[in-house]
C-alpha cells in the first residue's frame, strides 16, 4: 500500500506492506530521510506510534493515510545518565555499604521535559542565538528564568503546531474544496516568500543591512552642524532650535509661513532668504525654511544642491560642489547625530544642549558689548589730540587704533605726518 509522510515541511509517499512493524518502518524512513532511527518520532491522527512491534495495519493505517514524522532532538544531558550514587561506598570507606535495591535504575532525562529543553538551550549558545532570531517569544520566556512561564509558552506553541498539522491533513485530504484551495494557494505563496528570502540571504546578504543616510559637516554663522543631504527634498530646511542657535531667527520672514507636506505635515514658521553657510573651505549662500518641530537641525534640499551644482558621488563617498570644484566627505556612521541613528536624545542631553546654546548667546552678547564699548572714545581724549593740531576724524581713528591711549595716538599721528612730508 502507498502511504503519505509529512515531515513538517514536505509531503512524500512510500510503498510499504500493511504488516510492516513500526521498527522496520522507522528504519526505512531513516534511510530515506538520512536521519538516525532514534531521532524519528511517528504519529498517526495525533497518536504516537510508540509500540515498535505493532504493525501499521494494527494501528489502523491504510491506503493513502498520512503519517506525521517529527524530528526529535536528543538533549546533551541524555548521554550522561543521572545515577543515584548514595548506595555506592566511597573509596577506603571502612563503614558497611548498603546494598543497592533490586529495583534501582538509571534516570534518563525526557526530551519532552521543559526543564531539559531549557537546560539544552542555556548550555548551547549557538542554539540559543538561533532561538532568539527565529522564536523571540519563546526565547524571552526562556531567559526570564521562570520555568512555569517557559513551560506554558512551549506547550502553547506545541498545540499551535499540532493544530496546523491537523489542518494540513484536512486540507490535503480534500484538495478540490474551494476553501482548501485558498489555503493551499496561501501556503504556496508563503513558501515562495521563504524561498525568495533564503535566496536573498545567500546571494545578497547586504540587503538586510541598514543603509546610513548622507550627512556632511557645515557651519552656519560659525556654528558647526551636521547637515543631512536630501536630494528628494524640494527646499532646504532648518529647525527652529537650530535657527536660534545659529542666530538667524531674527532674519525669519514670517510672511512665508505655511505647512510642509511630505511623509507627514509640519508647520513652517517662515523663511530666511539669504544666509552664509560654510562647507569645507567654501562659503556658500543659501536660503532656509524654518520648521517648528523638525527633528533634524539642517537638511540640504534640492534648491541649494542645484544652485551650487552639487554632485553626490557615492563611489568616492563625497559631496562635490560644482561651482567651486571642492569635495566634502560624507560622515561615517559613528559621527552621525543621534536622530540619524534612530536614538532619541535623553532629557539630560537636551538640557546640556540648551545650556550650551544659552552660554553661546551670552558670550556673543558680551563680545558685542565689549566691541561697542571699545569703539566709544572719550570726548576729552579727542580734544587733547586735536590740540596738537590734528583733525578730529584723524584723532578718533588714532585713538581707536591705540585703544584710547592719548600719548600713543599723538605719536602715531606725528609719525604719519612726518612720513607724508
Coordinates of C-alpha atoms in Angstrom, one line a residue:
X1 CA 0.0 0.0 0.0
X2 CA 1.0 3.6 -0.5
X3 CA 1.0 6.0 2.5
X4 CA 1.8 9.7 2.8
X5 CA 4.6 11.0 5.0
X6 CA 4.7 14.7 6.2
X7 CA 8.0 15.8 7.8
X8 CA 6.9 19.3 8.8
X9 CA 7.9 20.9 5.5
X10 CA 7.2 18.5 2.7
X11 CA 4.9 15.6 1.9
X12 CA 6.1 12.4 0.1
X13 CA 4.8 8.9 -0.4
X14 CA 6.2 5.4 0.3
X15 CA 5.1 1.9 -0.7
X16 CA 5.1 -0.5 2.2
X17 CA 3.3 -3.7 3.2
X18 CA 0.4 -3.5 5.7
X19 CA 2.1 -5.9 8.1
X20 CA 5.4 -3.9 8.4
X21 CA 6.3 -3.2 12.0
X22 CA 6.9 0.4 13.3
X23 CA 10.5 -0.5 14.0
X24 CA 11.2 -1.6 10.4
X25 CA 9.2 1.3 9.0
X26 CA 11.2 3.8 11.1
X27 CA 14.4 2.2 9.7
X28 CA 13.2 2.7 6.2
X29 CA 12.4 6.3 6.9
X30 CA 15.9 6.8 8.5
X31 CA 17.5 5.7 5.2
X32 CA 15.1 7.8 3.1
X33 CA 15.5 11.0 5.2
X34 CA 19.1 10.5 6.1
X35 CA 18.3 10.5 9.8
X36 CA 19.1 8.3 12.8
X37 CA 16.2 6.0 13.7
X38 CA 16.2 7.2 17.3
X39 CA 15.7 10.8 16.0
X40 CA 12.4 9.9 14.3
X41 CA 9.1 10.1 16.1
X42 CA 5.9 9.0 14.2
X43 CA 2.3 9.9 14.8
X44 CA -1.0 9.0 13.1
X45 CA -4.1 11.1 13.8
X46 CA -2.3 12.8 16.7
X47 CA -1.5 9.4 18.3
X48 CA 2.2 8.4 18.7
X49 CA 3.4 5.1 17.1
X50 CA 5.4 4.1 20.1
X51 CA 5.0 0.3 20.0
X52 CA 7.9 -0.9 18.0
X53 CA 6.5 -4.4 17.4
X54 CA 3.0 -3.5 16.2
X55 CA 2.3 -3.3 12.5
X56 CA 0.9 -0.3 10.7
X57 CA -2.2 -2.3 9.9
X58 CA -2.8 -2.9 13.7
X59 CA -2.6 0.9 14.2
X60 CA -5.4 1.3 11.6
X61 CA -3.2 2.8 8.9
X62 CA -4.4 2.0 5.4
X63 CA -4.0 3.1 1.8
X64 CA -3.4 6.8 1.3
X65 CA -3.3 7.7 5.1
X66 CA -0.9 10.4 6.3
X67 CA 1.8 9.8 8.9
X68 CA 3.5 12.7 10.6
X69 CA 7.2 12.5 11.0
X70 CA 8.8 14.6 13.8
X71 CA 12.5 15.0 14.3
X72 CA 13.4 14.6 17.9
X73 CA 16.3 16.5 19.4
X74 CA 18.3 14.4 21.8
X75 CA 19.4 16.6 24.8
X76 CA 23.1 16.7 25.5
X77 CA 22.4 15.7 29.1
X78 CA 20.7 12.4 27.8
X79 CA 24.1 11.0 27.0
X80 CA 25.2 11.3 30.7
X81 CA 22.6 9.4 32.7
X82 CA 21.9 10.5 36.3
X83 CA 22.7 7.7 38.7
X84 CA 21.9 7.5 42.4
X85 CA 25.4 7.3 43.9
X86 CA 24.1 7.2 47.5
X87 CA 24.4 3.3 47.6
X88 CA 27.9 3.3 46.2
X89 CA 30.6 3.4 49.0
X90 CA 33.4 5.9 48.8
X91 CA 37.0 4.5 48.3
X92 CA 38.7 3.3 51.5
X93 CA 35.4 3.7 53.4
X94 CA 35.5 1.4 56.5
X95 CA 31.8 1.7 57.0
X96 CA 29.5 -1.0 55.8
X97 CA 28.0 -0.1 52.5
X98 CA 24.3 -0.5 51.8
X99 CA 23.3 -3.0 49.1
X100 CA 21.6 -1.4 46.2
X101 CA 17.9 -2.0 45.9
X102 CA 16.9 -4.5 43.2
X103 CA 14.6 -2.0 41.6
X104 CA 17.2 0.8 41.5
X105 CA 17.5 2.1 37.9
X106 CA 19.2 4.8 35.9
X107 CA 17.2 8.0 35.4
X108 CA 17.4 9.3 31.9
X109 CA 16.0 12.8 31.2
X110 CA 12.9 13.1 29.0
X111 CA 13.4 15.0 25.7
X112 CA 9.9 16.5 26.1
X113 CA 10.5 17.8 29.6
X114 CA 10.5 21.7 29.5
X115 CA 13.3 21.7 32.1
X116 CA 15.5 19.5 29.9
X117 CA 14.8 21.6 26.8
X118 CA 15.5 24.8 28.8
X119 CA 18.8 23.4 30.0
X120 CA 19.7 22.3 26.5
X121 CA 19.3 25.9 25.1
X122 CA 21.1 27.5 28.1
X123 CA 24.1 25.2 27.7
X124 CA 24.4 25.8 23.9
X125 CA 25.0 29.4 22.9
X126 CA 24.6 28.8 19.2
X127 CA 21.1 27.1 19.6
X128 CA 20.1 29.9 22.0
X129 CA 21.1 32.6 19.4
X130 CA 19.0 30.8 16.7
X131 CA 16.1 30.6 19.1
X132 CA 16.3 34.4 19.7
X133 CA 16.3 35.0 16.0
X134 CA 13.6 32.6 14.9
X135 CA 11.3 32.4 18.0
X136 CA 11.7 35.6 20.1
X137 CA 8.6 34.9 22.4
X138 CA 9.9 31.5 23.4
X139 CA 13.5 32.9 23.9
X140 CA 12.1 35.7 26.1
X141 CA 10.3 33.2 28.3
X142 CA 13.4 31.0 28.4
X143 CA 15.6 33.9 29.5
X144 CA 13.1 35.2 32.1
X145 CA 14.2 32.4 34.5
X146 CA 10.5 31.4 35.1
X147 CA 10.2 27.7 34.3
X148 CA 6.4 27.8 34.6
X149 CA 6.2 30.6 32.1
X150 CA 8.6 28.8 29.7
X151 CA 6.6 25.5 30.0
X152 CA 3.3 27.3 29.3
X153 CA 4.8 29.1 26.2
X154 CA 6.3 25.8 25.0
X155 CA 3.0 23.9 25.4
X156 CA 1.1 26.7 23.7
X157 CA 3.4 26.7 20.6
X158 CA 3.2 22.9 20.5
X159 CA -0.6 23.0 20.4
X160 CA -0.4 25.5 17.6
X161 CA 1.9 23.3 15.6
X162 CA -0.2 20.3 16.2
X163 CA -3.3 22.2 15.1
X164 CA -1.6 23.4 11.9
X165 CA -0.6 19.8 11.1
X166 CA -4.1 18.6 11.6
X167 CA -5.4 21.4 9.4
X168 CA -2.8 20.4 6.7
X169 CA -4.1 16.9 6.8
X170 CA -7.7 18.0 6.4
X171 CA -6.7 20.3 3.5
X172 CA -4.7 17.7 1.6
X173 CA -7.4 15.1 2.2
X174 CA -9.8 17.2 0.1
X175 CA -7.7 19.5 -2.2
X176 CA -10.7 20.2 -4.6
X177 CA -12.6 22.1 -1.9
X178 CA -12.6 25.8 -2.8
X179 CA -11.7 26.9 0.8
X180 CA -9.0 24.3 0.9
X181 CA -7.6 25.5 -2.4
X182 CA -7.3 29.1 -1.0
X183 CA -5.3 27.7 1.9
X184 CA -3.1 25.7 -0.4
X185 CA -2.5 28.8 -2.5
X186 CA -1.6 30.8 0.6
X187 CA 0.8 28.1 1.7
X188 CA 2.4 28.1 -1.8
X189 CA 2.7 31.9 -1.6
X190 CA 4.3 31.7 1.9
X191 CA 6.7 29.0 0.5
X192 CA 7.7 31.3 -2.4
X193 CA 8.3 34.2 0.0
X194 CA 10.5 32.0 2.2
X195 CA 12.5 30.8 -0.8
X196 CA 12.9 34.4 -2.0
X197 CA 14.2 35.4 1.4
X198 CA 16.6 32.5 1.6
X199 CA 17.9 33.4 -1.9
X200 CA 18.5 37.0 -0.8
X201 CA 20.3 35.8 2.4
X202 CA 22.6 33.6 0.3
X203 CA 23.3 35.9 -2.7
X204 CA 22.6 39.4 -1.4
X205 CA 23.1 39.5 2.3
X206 CA 23.9 43.2 2.2
X207 CA 20.2 44.0 1.5
X208 CA 19.5 43.1 5.2
X209 CA 21.9 45.7 6.5
X210 CA 21.0 49.2 7.5
X211 CA 21.9 52.0 5.0
X212 CA 23.1 55.1 6.7
X213 CA 22.0 58.5 5.4
X214 CA 24.3 61.1 3.9
X215 CA 25.5 63.8 6.3
X216 CA 28.2 66.5 5.9
X217 CA 29.7 68.9 8.3
X218 CA 28.8 72.5 7.7
X219 CA 28.9 75.8 9.6
X220 CA 26.2 78.4 9.7
X221 CA 27.3 81.8 11.2
X222 CA 30.3 80.0 12.7
X223 CA 28.2 77.3 14.4
X224 CA 29.2 73.7 13.4
X225 CA 26.3 71.5 12.3
X226 CA 25.8 68.1 10.7
X227 CA 23.6 68.6 7.7
X228 CA 21.5 65.9 6.1
X229 CA 21.9 65.8 2.2
X230 CA 18.5 65.0 0.8
X231 CA 18.1 65.4 -3.0
X232 CA 14.5 64.3 -2.6
X233 CA 13.6 67.4 -0.6
X234 CA 12.3 70.4 -2.5
X235 CA 13.7 73.1 -0.2
X236 CA 16.5 73.5 2.4
X237 CA 15.1 73.2 5.9
X238 CA 16.3 74.3 9.3
X239 CA 14.8 73.6 12.7
X240 CA 13.6 76.4 14.9
X241 CA 16.0 75.3 17.6
X242 CA 18.9 75.3 15.2
X243 CA 17.9 78.7 13.9
X244 CA 18.0 80.1 17.5
X245 CA 21.5 78.5 18.0
X246 CA 22.8 80.0 14.7
X247 CA 21.3 83.4 15.5
X248 CA 19.3 83.6 12.3
X249 CA 15.9 83.6 13.9
X250 CA 16.0 87.4 13.7
X251 CA 16.0 87.2 9.9
X252 CA 12.9 85.0 9.6
X253 CA 10.3 86.4 7.2
X254 CA 7.0 85.2 8.7
X255 CA 5.1 86.1 5.6
X256 CA 6.3 82.8 4.1
X257 CA 4.8 80.7 6.9
X258 CA 2.7 77.7 5.9
X259 CA 2.5 73.9 6.1
X260 CA 5.2 71.5 4.8
X261 CA 3.7 68.3 3.4
X262 CA 5.6 65.1 2.8
X263 CA 5.6 61.9 4.8
X264 CA 3.9 64.0 7.4
X265 CA 3.0 67.6 7.9
X266 CA 4.9 70.3 9.8
X267 CA 4.5 74.0 10.5
X268 CA 6.7 76.4 8.6
X269 CA 7.5 79.4 10.8
X270 CA 8.9 81.5 7.9
X271 CA 11.9 81.8 5.6
X272 CA 15.5 83.2 5.9
X273 CA 16.1 84.5 2.4
X274 CA 19.9 84.7 2.5
X275 CA 22.4 83.3 5.0
X276 CA 26.0 82.2 4.7
X277 CA 26.9 78.5 5.0
X278 CA 30.4 77.0 5.1
X279 CA 31.0 73.6 3.6
X280 CA 34.7 72.6 3.9
X281 CA 36.6 75.7 2.8
X282 CA 33.8 77.1 0.6
X283 CA 31.4 79.8 1.8
X284 CA 28.1 79.4 0.0
X285 CA 24.9 81.4 0.2
X286 CA 21.6 79.6 0.9
X287 CA 18.1 80.2 2.0
X288 CA 16.4 78.2 4.8
X289 CA 12.7 77.4 5.5
X290 CA 12.4 77.3 9.3
X291 CA 10.2 74.4 10.6
X292 CA 8.8 74.3 14.1
X293 CA 9.1 70.6 15.0
X294 CA 11.9 69.5 12.7
X295 CA 14.0 66.7 14.3
X296 CA 17.0 67.3 12.1
X297 CA 19.0 70.5 12.6
X298 CA 19.6 71.2 8.9
X299 CA 18.5 69.5 5.7
X300 CA 20.1 70.5 2.4
X301 CA 17.4 70.3 -0.2
X302 CA 17.4 70.3 -4.0
X303 CA 17.2 74.1 -4.2
X304 CA 20.6 74.5 -2.6
X305 CA 22.1 71.5 -4.4
X306 CA 21.0 72.8 -7.9
X307 CA 22.1 76.4 -7.1
X308 CA 25.6 75.3 -6.4
X309 CA 25.6 72.4 -8.9
X310 CA 26.4 69.8 -6.3
X311 CA 27.1 66.2 -7.2
X312 CA 26.5 63.2 -4.8
X313 CA 29.4 60.9 -5.6
X314 CA 28.7 57.6 -4.0
X315 CA 31.7 55.9 -5.5
X316 CA 34.1 58.3 -3.7
X317 CA 31.6 58.9 -0.9
X318 CA 31.9 62.7 -1.2
X319 CA 29.7 65.7 -1.9
X320 CA 31.2 67.6 -4.8
X321 CA 30.5 71.4 -5.1
X322 CA 30.2 72.1 -8.8
X323 CA 30.6 75.9 -8.6
X324 CA 34.0 75.6 -6.7
X325 CA 35.2 72.0 -7.5
X326 CA 35.8 71.2 -3.9
X327 CA 34.8 67.8 -2.3
X328 CA 33.5 67.2 1.2
X329 CA 33.4 63.6 2.5
X330 CA 30.2 62.2 3.9
X331 CA 30.2 61.4 7.6
X332 CA 30.8 57.8 8.9
X333 CA 28.1 56.1 10.9
X334 CA 29.9 56.7 14.2
X335 CA 29.9 60.5 13.5
X336 CA 26.2 60.8 12.7
X337 CA 23.8 62.7 15.1
X338 CA 21.6 60.7 17.4
X339 CA 18.5 61.4 15.4
X340 CA 20.1 59.9 12.2
X341 CA 20.8 56.6 14.2
X342 CA 17.2 56.4 15.5
X343 CA 18.3 57.3 19.0
X344 CA 16.3 60.0 20.8
X345 CA 18.4 62.3 22.9
X346 CA 17.9 61.9 26.6
X347 CA 16.4 64.7 28.7
X348 CA 19.9 65.3 30.2
X349 CA 21.4 65.7 26.7
X350 CA 18.6 68.1 25.7
X351 CA 19.3 70.1 28.8
X352 CA 23.0 70.3 28.1
X353 CA 22.3 71.4 24.5
X354 CA 20.0 74.2 25.8
X355 CA 22.7 75.3 28.3
X356 CA 25.3 75.3 25.6
X357 CA 23.1 77.5 23.4
X358 CA 22.4 79.9 26.2
X359 CA 26.1 80.2 27.1
X360 CA 27.0 80.8 23.5
X361 CA 24.3 83.5 23.2
X362 CA 25.7 85.1 26.4
X363 CA 29.2 85.1 25.1
X364 CA 28.0 86.7 21.8
X365 CA 26.3 89.5 23.7
X366 CA 29.3 90.1 25.9
X367 CA 31.6 90.2 22.9
X368 CA 29.3 92.7 21.1
X369 CA 29.1 94.9 24.2
X370 CA 32.8 94.9 24.6
X371 CA 33.3 95.8 21.0
X372 CA 30.7 98.6 21.3
X373 CA 32.5 100.0 24.5
X374 CA 35.9 99.8 22.8
X375 CA 34.5 101.9 19.9
X376 CA 33.3 104.7 22.2
X377 CA 36.0 107.3 22.6
X378 CA 36.0 109.9 25.4
X379 CA 35.4 113.4 24.0
X380 CA 38.1 114.7 26.4
X381 CA 40.8 112.5 24.8
X382 CA 39.7 113.6 21.3
X383 CA 40.1 117.3 22.4
X384 CA 43.6 116.6 23.8
X385 CA 44.7 115.1 20.5
X386 CA 43.2 117.9 18.4
X387 CA 45.0 120.5 20.5
X388 CA 48.2 119.1 18.9
X389 CA 46.9 120.3 15.5
X390 CA 45.4 117.1 14.1
X391 CA 41.9 116.9 12.5
X392 CA 39.1 115.5 14.6
X393 CA 38.4 112.3 12.5
X394 CA 42.2 111.5 12.4
X395 CA 42.3 111.9 16.2
X396 CA 39.3 109.5 16.6
X397 CA 40.8 106.9 14.2
X398 CA 44.2 107.1 16.0
X399 CA 42.6 106.7 19.5
X400 CA 40.6 103.7 18.3
X401 CA 43.8 102.2 16.9
X402 CA 45.6 102.8 20.2
X403 CA 42.8 101.6 22.4
X404 CA 42.2 105.1 23.8
X405 CA 45.9 105.9 24.7
X406 CA 46.3 109.7 24.0
X407 CA 50.1 109.7 24.1
X408 CA 50.4 106.8 21.6
X409 CA 47.7 108.3 19.4
X410 CA 49.6 111.6 19.2
X411 CA 52.9 109.7 18.5
X412 CA 51.2 107.8 15.7
X413 CA 49.8 110.9 14.1
X414 CA 53.2 112.7 14.3
X415 CA 54.9 109.7 12.7
X416 CA 52.3 109.7 9.8
X417 CA 52.6 113.4 9.3
X418 CA 56.5 113.1 9.1
X419 CA 56.2 110.2 6.7
X420 CA 54.0 112.3 4.3
X421 CA 56.5 115.1 4.0

